[in-house]
Coordinates of C-alpha atoms and ligand atoms in Angstrom, one line a residue:
Chain A
M38 CA 9.2 -22.5 3.3
K39 CA 5.9 -25.0 3.3
V40 CA 2.2 -24.3 2.6
Q41 CA 0.0 -25.4 5.8
K42 CA -3.2 -23.9 4.6
L43 CA -4.7 -22.9 2.0
A44 CA -8.4 -22.6 1.6
L45 CA -9.7 -21.3 -2.2
I46 CA -13.3 -19.2 -1.6
F47 CA -15.5 -18.9 -5.2
F48 CA -11.6 -19.3 -7.3
K49 CA -11.9 -20.9 -10.9
N50 CA -14.1 -24.1 -9.8
H51 CA -13.6 -24.1 -6.7
S52 CA -16.4 -22.2 -4.1
D53 CA -14.9 -23.4 -1.2
F54 CA -12.0 -26.1 -0.8
K55 CA -9.4 -26.1 2.3
L56 CA -6.6 -27.8 2.2
E57 CA -3.9 -29.0 5.1
C58 CA -0.5 -30.4 4.0
Q59 CA 2.8 -30.3 5.7
E60 CA 4.5 -32.8 4.2
D61 CA 7.3 -31.8 1.5
V62 CA 5.5 -33.9 -1.4
V63 CA 1.4 -33.3 -2.4
A64 CA 0.0 -35.3 -4.9
I65 CA -3.1 -34.0 -5.9
A66 CA -5.7 -37.3 -8.0
G67 CA -8.7 -36.5 -10.4
L68 CA -10.3 -36.7 -13.2
N69 CA -10.1 -33.8 -16.0
G70 CA -12.2 -31.1 -15.0
V71 CA -12.7 -31.4 -10.5
G72 CA -9.7 -28.7 -10.6
K73 CA -6.5 -30.0 -9.8
T74 CA -4.9 -27.4 -11.7
T75 CA -6.9 -25.1 -9.7
I76 CA -5.2 -25.4 -7.2
L77 CA -1.5 -24.8 -7.9
D78 CA -2.5 -22.2 -9.8
A79 CA -3.7 -21.2 -6.5
I80 CA 0.2 -21.5 -5.2
H81 CA 1.6 -19.5 -7.4
Y82 CA -1.6 -17.0 -7.4
L83 CA 0.3 -16.1 -3.4
C84 CA 3.7 -16.0 -5.4
L85 CA 3.2 -13.8 -8.0
G86 CA -0.2 -12.4 -7.6
K87 CA -0.8 -13.7 -11.4
S88 CA -2.3 -16.8 -12.3
Y89 CA 0.1 -18.9 -14.4
F90 CA -3.3 -20.1 -17.0
S91 CA -5.6 -16.7 -16.7
S92 CA -4.2 -14.9 -18.5
T93 CA -7.4 -12.5 -15.8
D94 CA -8.2 -12.2 -12.7
V95 CA -12.0 -11.9 -13.9
Q96 CA -11.3 -15.4 -15.4
C97 CA -9.9 -17.1 -11.6
I98 CA -13.8 -15.6 -10.2
Q99 CA -17.0 -18.4 -10.8
T100 CA -19.0 -17.4 -12.5
E101 CA -21.9 -16.8 -10.3
E102 CA -19.8 -14.7 -8.1
L103 CA -18.6 -11.7 -7.6
Q104 CA -15.6 -11.6 -6.4
A105 CA -12.5 -13.9 -5.4
G106 CA -9.6 -15.0 -2.7
I107 CA -6.8 -17.2 -1.9
I108 CA -5.9 -18.0 1.5
A109 CA -3.3 -19.8 3.1
K110 CA 0.0 -19.8 5.8
L111 CA 2.9 -20.5 5.1
V112 CA 5.0 -22.6 7.7
G113 CA 9.1 -22.0 7.8
D114 CA 12.0 -20.2 9.5
E115 CA 9.2 -17.8 10.5
D116 CA 5.6 -18.2 9.5
V117 CA 3.3 -15.9 7.0
S118 CA 0.0 -15.9 6.4
L119 CA -0.9 -14.5 2.6
K120 CA -4.5 -13.1 1.2
V121 CA -5.2 -12.5 -2.1
K122 CA -8.5 -10.9 -3.2
F123 CA -9.7 -9.6 -6.4
K124 CA -13.3 -8.6 -7.3
R125 CA -15.2 -8.2 -10.0
G126 CA -14.4 -4.6 -11.5
G127 CA -12.3 -3.8 -8.9
R128 CA -9.1 -4.6 -8.0
K129 CA -7.1 -6.7 -7.0
V130 CA -5.4 -6.7 -3.5
I131 CA -2.6 -8.6 -1.5
E132 CA -2.1 -8.8 2.1
K133 CA 0.6 -10.6 3.8
N134 CA 0.4 -10.8 8.4
G135 CA -2.9 -8.8 7.6
V136 CA -1.4 -5.5 6.3
A137 CA -2.4 -5.2 2.0
Y138 CA 0.7 -3.6 0.0
K139 CA 0.0 -0.1 -1.2
R140 CA 0.7 -2.1 -5.0
V141 CA 0.9 -6.4 -5.7
L142 CA 4.2 -5.4 -7.7
E143 CA 6.4 -5.3 -4.0
H144 CA 4.7 -8.8 -3.3
I145 CA 6.5 -10.3 -5.9
G146 CA 10.0 -11.8 -5.5
Q147 CA 9.2 -13.0 -1.7
F148 CA 7.6 -16.2 -3.0
L149 CA 8.6 -18.1 -5.5
A150 CA 7.5 -20.4 -7.8
V151 CA 7.5 -22.4 -11.4
V152 CA 5.2 -23.8 -12.9
I153 CA 5.8 -27.8 -15.1
A154 CA 2.5 -27.7 -17.1
P155 CA 1.6 -29.5 -20.8
G156 CA 0.4 -25.8 -21.7
D157 CA 5.0 -25.3 -21.6
I158 CA 4.2 -26.5 -25.5
E159 CA 3.9 -22.9 -26.5
L160 CA 7.8 -22.2 -25.3
V161 CA 8.4 -23.6 -29.2
Y162 CA 5.9 -23.5 -31.2
G163 CA 4.7 -20.0 -29.3
S164 CA 5.4 -16.6 -31.0
N165 CA 8.1 -14.8 -29.1
E166 CA 6.2 -12.9 -27.0
T167 CA 5.7 -15.9 -25.6
R168 CA 9.5 -16.0 -25.1
R169 CA 10.4 -13.0 -23.9
S170 CA 7.2 -12.9 -21.7
F171 CA 9.1 -16.8 -20.0
I172 CA 12.4 -14.5 -19.6
N173 CA 10.6 -11.1 -17.8
Q174 CA 8.6 -13.4 -15.1
I175 CA 12.2 -14.9 -13.7
L176 CA 14.0 -11.9 -13.8
S177 CA 10.8 -9.5 -12.8
Q178 CA 11.3 -12.4 -9.5
V179 CA 14.7 -11.2 -9.1
D180 CA 14.6 -7.8 -10.0
R181 CA 12.9 -5.3 -8.7
K182 CA 13.8 -2.4 -11.4
H183 CA 13.8 -4.4 -13.4
L184 CA 10.0 -4.8 -14.0
L185 CA 9.7 -1.3 -13.0
D186 CA 11.8 -0.3 -16.2
L187 CA 9.8 -2.9 -18.1
M188 CA 6.0 -1.6 -17.0
K189 CA 7.5 2.2 -17.7
Y190 CA 8.3 0.8 -21.6
N191 CA 5.4 -0.5 -22.1
K192 CA 3.4 2.1 -20.1
L193 CA 5.7 4.7 -23.0
I194 CA 5.1 1.8 -26.5
E195 CA 0.9 2.2 -25.4
H196 CA 1.2 6.3 -25.5
R197 CA 3.8 6.1 -28.3
N198 CA 1.3 3.2 -30.9
K199 CA -1.7 6.0 -29.2
H200 CA -0.2 8.9 -31.4
L201 CA 1.5 7.4 -34.5
K202 CA -2.0 6.1 -34.8
Q203 CA -2.8 9.8 -35.0
E204 CA -3.6 11.9 -38.5
S205 CA -0.9 14.3 -37.7
V206 CA 1.4 12.5 -36.4
D207 CA 4.0 15.3 -33.9
T208 CA 7.8 14.6 -34.9
A209 CA 8.5 16.9 -32.0
L210 CA 6.6 14.1 -28.4
L211 CA 7.5 11.2 -30.4
L212 CA 11.4 12.0 -29.3
A213 CA 9.3 13.6 -25.7
L214 CA 8.9 10.2 -25.6
D215 CA 12.0 8.1 -26.8
E216 CA 14.1 10.2 -24.9
Q217 CA 12.2 8.4 -22.0
I218 CA 11.9 4.6 -23.7
A219 CA 16.1 5.6 -24.5
P220 CA 17.7 4.6 -21.3
L221 CA 14.9 2.3 -20.3
A222 CA 15.5 -0.3 -23.6
L223 CA 19.1 0.3 -22.7
S224 CA 18.8 -1.4 -19.8
I225 CA 16.5 -3.8 -20.1
Y226 CA 18.4 -5.6 -22.7
T227 CA 21.2 -4.9 -21.0
K228 CA 19.7 -7.5 -18.3
R229 CA 18.6 -10.1 -20.3
K230 CA 21.9 -10.4 -22.0
E231 CA 23.7 -10.8 -18.9
F232 CA 20.0 -13.0 -18.5
L233 CA 20.5 -15.9 -20.7
E234 CA 24.5 -15.7 -20.2
E235 CA 23.6 -16.6 -17.2
F236 CA 20.9 -19.1 -17.9
C237 CA 22.2 -20.9 -21.0
P238 CA 24.6 -22.9 -19.5
V239 CA 22.1 -24.4 -16.2
F240 CA 19.8 -25.3 -19.4
E241 CA 22.0 -26.9 -21.2
A242 CA 22.9 -28.7 -18.8
K243 CA 19.6 -29.9 -17.2
Y244 CA 18.8 -31.0 -21.4
H245 CA 22.0 -33.1 -20.8
Q246 CA 21.0 -34.3 -17.7
L247 CA 17.1 -35.3 -19.1
S248 CA 18.6 -36.5 -22.6
G249 CA 22.0 -37.7 -21.8
E250 CA 22.3 -36.8 -25.1
K251 CA 25.9 -33.7 -25.6
E252 CA 24.4 -31.7 -28.4
S253 CA 24.7 -27.6 -27.5
V254 CA 20.9 -26.1 -26.7
R255 CA 20.4 -22.2 -25.7
L256 CA 17.7 -19.6 -25.9
M257 CA 19.5 -17.4 -28.3
Y258 CA 18.9 -14.0 -28.0
T259 CA 18.3 -12.1 -30.9
S260 CA 17.6 -7.9 -30.8
Q261 CA 17.4 -4.8 -32.7
L262 CA 19.6 -3.2 -30.4
D263 CA 23.0 -4.8 -31.2
H264 CA 24.5 -3.3 -33.1
S265 CA 22.7 0.2 -32.8
S266 CA 21.6 2.4 -29.8
Y267 CA 17.7 3.3 -29.5
M268 CA 17.6 6.8 -31.0
D269 CA 19.6 5.6 -34.2
L270 CA 17.4 2.9 -34.6
V271 CA 14.2 4.8 -34.6
D272 CA 15.2 7.6 -36.3
V273 CA 16.3 5.8 -39.3
N274 CA 12.9 3.8 -39.4
R275 CA 11.0 6.8 -38.7
N276 CA 9.4 6.2 -41.5
K277 CA 8.3 2.7 -41.0
D278 CA 6.7 4.1 -38.3
L279 CA 4.8 6.5 -39.2
A280 CA 4.0 4.0 -42.0
I281 CA 3.0 1.1 -40.2
Q282 CA 1.8 3.0 -37.3
R283 CA 2.7 1.2 -34.4
S284 CA 6.6 1.6 -32.5
F285 CA 8.8 -0.4 -35.5
V286 CA 12.0 -0.7 -33.6
G287 CA 12.3 -1.7 -29.5
I288 CA 13.4 -4.2 -27.2
H289 CA 9.6 -5.4 -27.9
R290 CA 10.5 -6.7 -31.3
D291 CA 13.2 -9.1 -29.2
E292 CA 13.6 -12.2 -30.8
L293 CA 14.7 -15.8 -29.0
D294 CA 14.5 -19.4 -29.5
I295 CA 15.5 -22.2 -28.9
E296 CA 17.9 -22.8 -30.0
I297 CA 19.0 -27.5 -30.6
G298 CA 22.8 -27.8 -31.5
D299 CA 22.5 -24.8 -32.9
L300 CA 19.1 -25.7 -34.9
S301 CA 16.0 -24.3 -34.2
L302 CA 14.0 -26.4 -31.9
R303 CA 11.0 -24.7 -33.4
K304 CA 11.3 -25.5 -36.5
F305 CA 13.2 -29.3 -36.5
G306 CA 12.7 -30.7 -33.5
S307 CA 12.5 -33.9 -32.8
Q308 CA 9.5 -35.1 -30.7
G309 CA 11.4 -36.3 -28.4
Q310 CA 13.8 -32.7 -28.3
V311 CA 11.5 -30.7 -27.7
K312 CA 9.9 -32.5 -24.3
S313 CA 13.5 -33.0 -23.3
G314 CA 14.1 -29.0 -24.2
L315 CA 10.4 -27.6 -22.1
I316 CA 11.5 -29.7 -19.4
A317 CA 15.2 -28.3 -19.1
L318 CA 13.8 -24.9 -19.9
K319 CA 12.2 -24.9 -16.8
L320 CA 14.1 -26.8 -14.3
A321 CA 16.7 -24.3 -15.9
E322 CA 14.0 -21.5 -14.3
Y323 CA 14.2 -23.0 -11.4
E324 CA 17.7 -24.0 -10.1
Y325 CA 18.3 -19.6 -11.6
L326 CA 15.8 -19.2 -8.6
Q327 CA 16.4 -21.4 -6.4
K328 CA 20.8 -20.1 -6.5
T329 CA 20.1 -16.4 -7.5
C330 CA 17.5 -15.9 -4.6
D331 CA 18.6 -18.3 -2.0
K332 CA 15.4 -20.0 -1.3
N333 CA 13.5 -22.7 -2.2
P334 CA 10.8 -22.4 -5.4
F335 CA 7.4 -24.1 -5.1
L336 CA 7.5 -26.7 -7.8
L337 CA 4.1 -27.5 -10.1
L338 CA 3.9 -30.5 -12.1
D339 CA 0.5 -30.4 -14.0
D340 CA -0.2 -33.1 -15.6
I341 CA 3.7 -34.2 -16.3
F342 CA 2.8 -37.7 -17.1
E343 CA 0.9 -37.1 -19.4
K344 CA 2.7 -34.8 -22.2
I345 CA 6.2 -38.0 -21.4
D346 CA 7.5 -40.6 -22.3
E347 CA 8.1 -43.4 -19.4
E348 CA 11.9 -42.6 -20.0
R349 CA 11.8 -38.9 -20.0
A350 CA 9.3 -39.5 -16.6
Q351 CA 11.7 -41.8 -14.7
V352 CA 14.7 -39.4 -15.5
L353 CA 12.8 -36.3 -14.6
T354 CA 11.8 -38.6 -10.8
Q355 CA 15.0 -39.7 -9.9
I356 CA 16.3 -35.7 -10.9
I357 CA 13.5 -34.8 -8.5
K358 CA 14.3 -37.4 -5.7
N359 CA 18.5 -36.5 -5.0
D360 CA 18.6 -32.5 -6.2
N361 CA 17.5 -29.5 -3.5
F362 CA 13.8 -29.0 -4.8
G363 CA 11.4 -27.8 -1.9
Q364 CA 7.2 -28.0 -1.7
I365 CA 5.9 -30.1 -4.6
F366 CA 3.0 -30.0 -6.1
I367 CA 1.8 -32.6 -8.2
T368 CA -1.3 -33.1 -10.1
D369 CA -2.2 -36.1 -12.1
T370 CA -5.5 -38.2 -12.9
N371 CA -3.9 -41.5 -12.8
Q372 CA -3.6 -42.6 -9.1
D373 CA -1.5 -44.6 -9.4
R374 CA 1.2 -43.6 -10.9
L375 CA 1.0 -41.5 -8.4
N376 CA 1.5 -42.6 -5.9
Q377 CA 4.8 -44.6 -7.6
F378 CA 6.1 -41.6 -8.1
C379 CA 4.9 -40.2 -4.1
V380 CA 7.0 -43.5 -2.8
A381 CA 9.5 -43.1 -5.1
I382 CA 10.8 -39.5 -4.5
G383 CA 11.1 -41.2 -1.0
K384 CA 9.7 -38.2 1.2
S385 CA 6.9 -37.4 3.2
Y386 CA 3.6 -36.9 1.2
K387 CA 0.4 -36.2 1.2
L388 CA -2.3 -38.0 -1.4
I389 CA -5.5 -36.5 -2.1
T390 CA -8.5 -36.7 -4.4
L391 CA -10.7 -35.1 -5.8
K392 CA -13.9 -36.0 -7.0
Chain B
M226 CA -31.4 10.6 3.0
S227 CA -34.9 11.5 3.9
T228 CA -36.1 14.3 6.5
S229 CA -39.6 15.4 7.4
S230 CA -38.5 18.6 4.3
N231 CA -38.0 18.1 1.4
L232 CA -36.8 21.5 1.2
I233 CA -33.9 20.2 3.7
N234 CA -33.4 16.7 1.5
K235 CA -33.1 18.5 -1.8
A236 CA -30.0 20.7 0.0
V237 CA -28.4 17.4 1.1
E238 CA -29.0 16.2 -2.4
Q239 CA -26.5 19.2 -3.7
L240 CA -24.1 20.2 -0.8
S241 CA -23.3 16.1 -0.7
K242 CA -22.3 17.1 -3.7
F243 CA -19.0 17.7 -2.9
P244 CA -15.7 15.9 -2.3
G245 CA -15.6 15.0 0.8
I246 CA -19.0 15.7 1.3
G247 CA -20.6 12.5 2.8
Q248 CA -24.9 12.8 3.5
K249 CA -25.1 14.1 7.0
S250 CA -21.8 16.4 6.9
A251 CA -24.4 17.5 4.1
L252 CA -27.5 18.1 7.1
R253 CA -25.2 19.2 9.4
M254 CA -24.1 21.7 7.1
A255 CA -28.0 22.1 6.1
L256 CA -29.4 22.9 9.5
H257 CA -26.0 25.6 10.5
L258 CA -27.8 27.3 7.2
L259 CA -30.9 27.8 8.9
K260 CA -29.6 28.1 12.5
R261 CA -28.0 31.6 11.2
P262 CA -29.6 34.8 10.0
E263 CA -30.8 34.6 6.5
A264 CA -28.6 36.8 6.0
D265 CA -26.4 35.1 5.9
T266 CA -27.2 32.3 3.5
V267 CA -28.0 35.2 0.9
E268 CA -24.4 36.1 1.0
L269 CA -23.1 32.7 0.3
S270 CA -25.2 32.1 -2.1
Q271 CA -24.2 35.6 -4.0
A272 CA -20.1 34.6 -3.5
I273 CA -21.4 30.9 -5.1
L274 CA -23.6 32.6 -8.1
K275 CA -20.6 35.0 -9.2
L276 CA -18.0 33.1 -8.3
R277 CA -19.0 30.8 -11.3
T278 CA -20.3 33.4 -13.3
E279 CA -17.9 35.8 -13.0
I280 CA -14.6 33.9 -12.9
K281 CA -12.5 34.2 -16.1
F282 CA -8.8 32.3 -17.0
C283 CA -6.0 34.7 -17.0
K284 CA -5.1 35.7 -21.3
Q285 CA -2.0 35.4 -20.6
C286 CA -1.5 32.5 -17.8
F287 CA -4.4 30.3 -17.8
N288 CA -4.5 31.4 -14.4
L289 CA -8.1 31.2 -12.4
S290 CA -8.5 35.2 -12.9
D291 CA -11.3 38.2 -11.7
A292 CA -9.7 41.0 -15.3
D293 CA -8.7 39.9 -18.6
L294 CA -5.0 39.7 -16.7
C295 CA -4.6 37.6 -13.1
N296 CA -3.1 39.7 -10.0
V297 CA 0.4 37.5 -10.7
C298 CA 0.5 38.9 -14.5
K299 CA -0.8 42.1 -13.1
S300 CA 2.0 42.0 -10.5
P301 CA 4.6 45.4 -11.5
S302 CA 7.1 44.0 -9.3
K303 CA 7.2 40.2 -10.9
D304 CA 10.0 39.5 -13.1
Q305 CA 8.9 39.6 -16.5
G306 CA 11.4 37.6 -17.7
L307 CA 10.2 34.7 -15.5
V308 CA 7.2 32.1 -15.9
C309 CA 6.7 28.4 -14.3
I310 CA 5.0 25.9 -15.9
V311 CA 2.5 24.1 -13.8
K312 CA -0.6 22.1 -14.1
D313 CA -3.2 23.7 -12.6
F314 CA -4.5 26.3 -10.6
Q315 CA -3.6 24.2 -6.9
D316 CA 0.2 24.4 -8.2
V317 CA 0.6 28.4 -8.5
I318 CA -1.2 28.9 -5.2
A319 CA 1.5 25.7 -3.4
I320 CA 4.2 27.5 -6.0
E321 CA 3.4 31.3 -4.0
N322 CA 2.4 30.4 -1.4
T323 CA 6.6 29.8 -1.1
G324 CA 7.7 33.2 -1.4
Q325 CA 11.0 31.7 -3.2
Y326 CA 9.2 32.7 -6.2
N327 CA 9.2 35.5 -7.7
G328 CA 8.1 35.6 -11.9
L329 CA 4.8 35.0 -13.4
F330 CA 3.4 31.0 -14.6
H331 CA 2.1 29.3 -17.2
V332 CA -0.7 27.2 -16.4
L333 CA -1.1 24.2 -18.7
G334 CA -4.7 22.9 -17.3
G335 CA -3.3 18.9 -18.1
L336 CA -0.1 17.1 -19.2
V337 CA 0.5 15.4 -22.0
S338 CA -1.4 11.6 -22.6
P339 CA -1.6 10.1 -26.2
V340 CA -2.9 6.9 -24.8
D341 CA -5.6 9.5 -22.9
G342 CA -6.3 11.4 -26.2
V343 CA -4.5 14.3 -24.8
G344 CA -1.5 16.0 -27.4
P345 CA 0.2 19.0 -26.8
S346 CA -2.3 21.4 -27.8
D347 CA -4.8 20.1 -26.3
V348 CA -3.3 21.7 -23.3
K349 CA -2.0 24.9 -23.3
I350 CA 1.7 24.2 -24.9
P351 CA 1.1 26.1 -28.4
E352 CA -0.3 29.4 -26.2
L353 CA 3.0 28.9 -24.3
L354 CA 5.5 29.1 -27.4
E355 CA 3.1 31.9 -28.9
R356 CA 3.6 34.0 -25.7
V357 CA 7.9 33.1 -26.3
S358 CA 8.1 33.4 -28.6
E359 CA 7.0 37.5 -28.0
G360 CA 9.8 38.5 -26.3
T361 CA 10.0 38.6 -22.8
I362 CA 10.7 35.4 -21.3
T363 CA 13.9 34.5 -21.4
E364 CA 13.8 31.7 -18.8
A365 CA 11.1 28.9 -18.0
I366 CA 10.7 26.7 -14.3
I367 CA 8.8 23.6 -15.8
A368 CA 7.9 21.9 -12.5
L369 CA 5.4 19.3 -13.4
S370 CA 4.3 16.0 -11.6
S371 CA 7.2 13.4 -11.9
T372 CA 5.0 11.0 -13.8
L373 CA 5.0 9.1 -16.7
E374 CA 3.0 12.0 -18.6
G375 CA 4.8 14.7 -16.9
D376 CA 8.0 13.5 -17.7
T377 CA 6.5 13.3 -21.2
T378 CA 4.7 17.2 -21.4
E379 CA 8.6 18.2 -19.3
Y380 CA 10.3 16.8 -21.8
Y381 CA 8.6 18.5 -25.2
I382 CA 8.1 21.5 -23.7
A383 CA 12.2 21.9 -23.2
K384 CA 13.1 21.2 -26.3
K385 CA 10.3 23.6 -27.3
L386 CA 11.8 26.9 -25.5
K387 CA 15.3 25.9 -26.2
A388 CA 14.9 26.2 -29.9
L389 CA 13.1 29.7 -29.5
G390 CA 16.5 30.3 -26.5
V391 CA 14.9 30.1 -23.5
K392 CA 16.8 28.9 -20.6
V393 CA 15.0 26.1 -18.3
S394 CA 15.3 24.1 -16.1
T395 CA 13.3 21.6 -14.2
L396 CA 12.3 21.4 -9.8
S397 CA 14.8 18.8 -8.7
K398 CA 12.7 15.3 -9.5
G399 CA 11.3 13.8 -5.5
I400 CA 10.6 16.8 -4.3
S401 CA 7.1 14.0 -3.9
V402 CA 8.0 10.8 -5.6
G403 CA 4.9 10.3 -7.5
G404 CA 2.4 12.6 -6.5
E405 CA 1.5 15.8 -7.8
L406 CA 3.2 19.4 -6.9
E407 CA 0.0 20.8 -4.2
Y408 CA 1.0 18.2 -2.0
A409 CA 4.7 18.6 -1.4
D410 CA 4.6 19.9 1.9
E411 CA 6.1 24.7 1.1
M412 CA 9.7 23.3 3.0
T413 CA 10.7 20.9 0.4
L414 CA 8.4 22.8 -2.3
A415 CA 10.9 26.1 -1.9
R416 CA 14.6 24.4 -1.4
S417 CA 13.2 22.5 -4.7
I418 CA 12.5 26.3 -6.6
R419 CA 15.8 27.5 -5.2
N420 CA 17.9 23.5 -6.2
R421 CA 16.0 24.1 -9.8
V422 CA 17.8 22.0 -12.3
S423 CA 19.3 23.4 -15.3
L424 CA 18.4 22.0 -18.8
D425 CA 20.6 23.1 -20.9
S426 CA 23.8 20.5 -22.5
Ligands
LIG270 ZN1 -2.2 35.6 -15.0

């Protein structure tokens, strides 16, 4: 599946942007601030119904405007038109071939995208929440039930936390919530475990390919549910819940850490290891989605050469050249470097320069 | 809307406050009243005024009522040991219309939703428990929508009622996915009342 036409209206720094492209590689050059990344974000939006770089939809609407939209024509086994519209204070609407989905989540999983961007560094140094969202996002694209479980789980925990902040806490009400939370927590936990068993070997292989090293690499997963059931845990920690007025127990407290050679990458990794680790994580995400869904995700590369050294850039270019990828969108401030990349990949490409 | 008469404008403004009534429909209603005999309008306005000022909530089940006890609670043919717990009046009407149910009701007036600051005592749950502890009720059917709030309320009530020795069952789920009872068609609702699922386990 390829994007053939793309139009952005009042979306971030593009008031009226149009792009026609059928090539395997779409390379976007230009200085900082001209809206290169916005184009990648628009592709991400079309696939996942949300921005990769901004946390809310409103941030993606130009300040003077009331609404924004992304329109695209995709070609492949069948031609598809996609449209995303969102308003200030309004509901987001996604249309496929002119028909709006009842719920945005019905769209998720049909079109896949993987982003590699400088901000990914947060996956190493950020909180567990960042790493949890990383795997949540992958799983949400391949497993609708998991996405629904997560949404319901989060809603129930929100209810629970709100009630824990009341002056008098009704333990029977906590129990009524917990009885609904328990099966969801177990199914999310089980799914995460299953996923990581499949994902970690891919991650390790990608890391070895990128770094030329043979160290063991994994996403280390620890959960309170490793040793007890949710119901037992809440029972034991009831007083703690009441004291901190928040839900102390559950899969929203799961920990994920990236380990290289049995050491935490966050704490002990060299700069080189961190760079290889991050790209390996993203390439593993790509391969996992590709194999599980049996289709090629879009690969969105944002300013990657700026942040990685020459040697790694060469290896990455080789991997992209040799392995099977879907349409690639890539940005760079350096037009020559971008041109070299396009030539090295050896596929059809279109290079545009934004001003 | 602006017409040649301020009286009409005023009436249209009020009538268009009804759900689903736009300004055009409101104007049609107002003109209709003017075409009909004056007595009709007097009767209508008296009915509306009486509805609003004289309506009561049943002291026992919190259903809408003309007297202290509603017609359902007063009816001698109803099974006094059976109560159906619903969210609001529309649910009572929907279940009564099935003709499959011959017990009493308890109208909660809302669902437990901690996020919105609605706890069990903000709906008629304490009243329900008090009513049950008084003795005649032996069986309860919980008929709430299968939303997160509906389920939370159901779990809560079921626990409390079972502790009081009441046999508890719930409507078979999926009567109207994510919807409210009032939208369930009568046949599906009737079936799910007959096939209610016991929660005694
Ligand atoms: Zn009554």
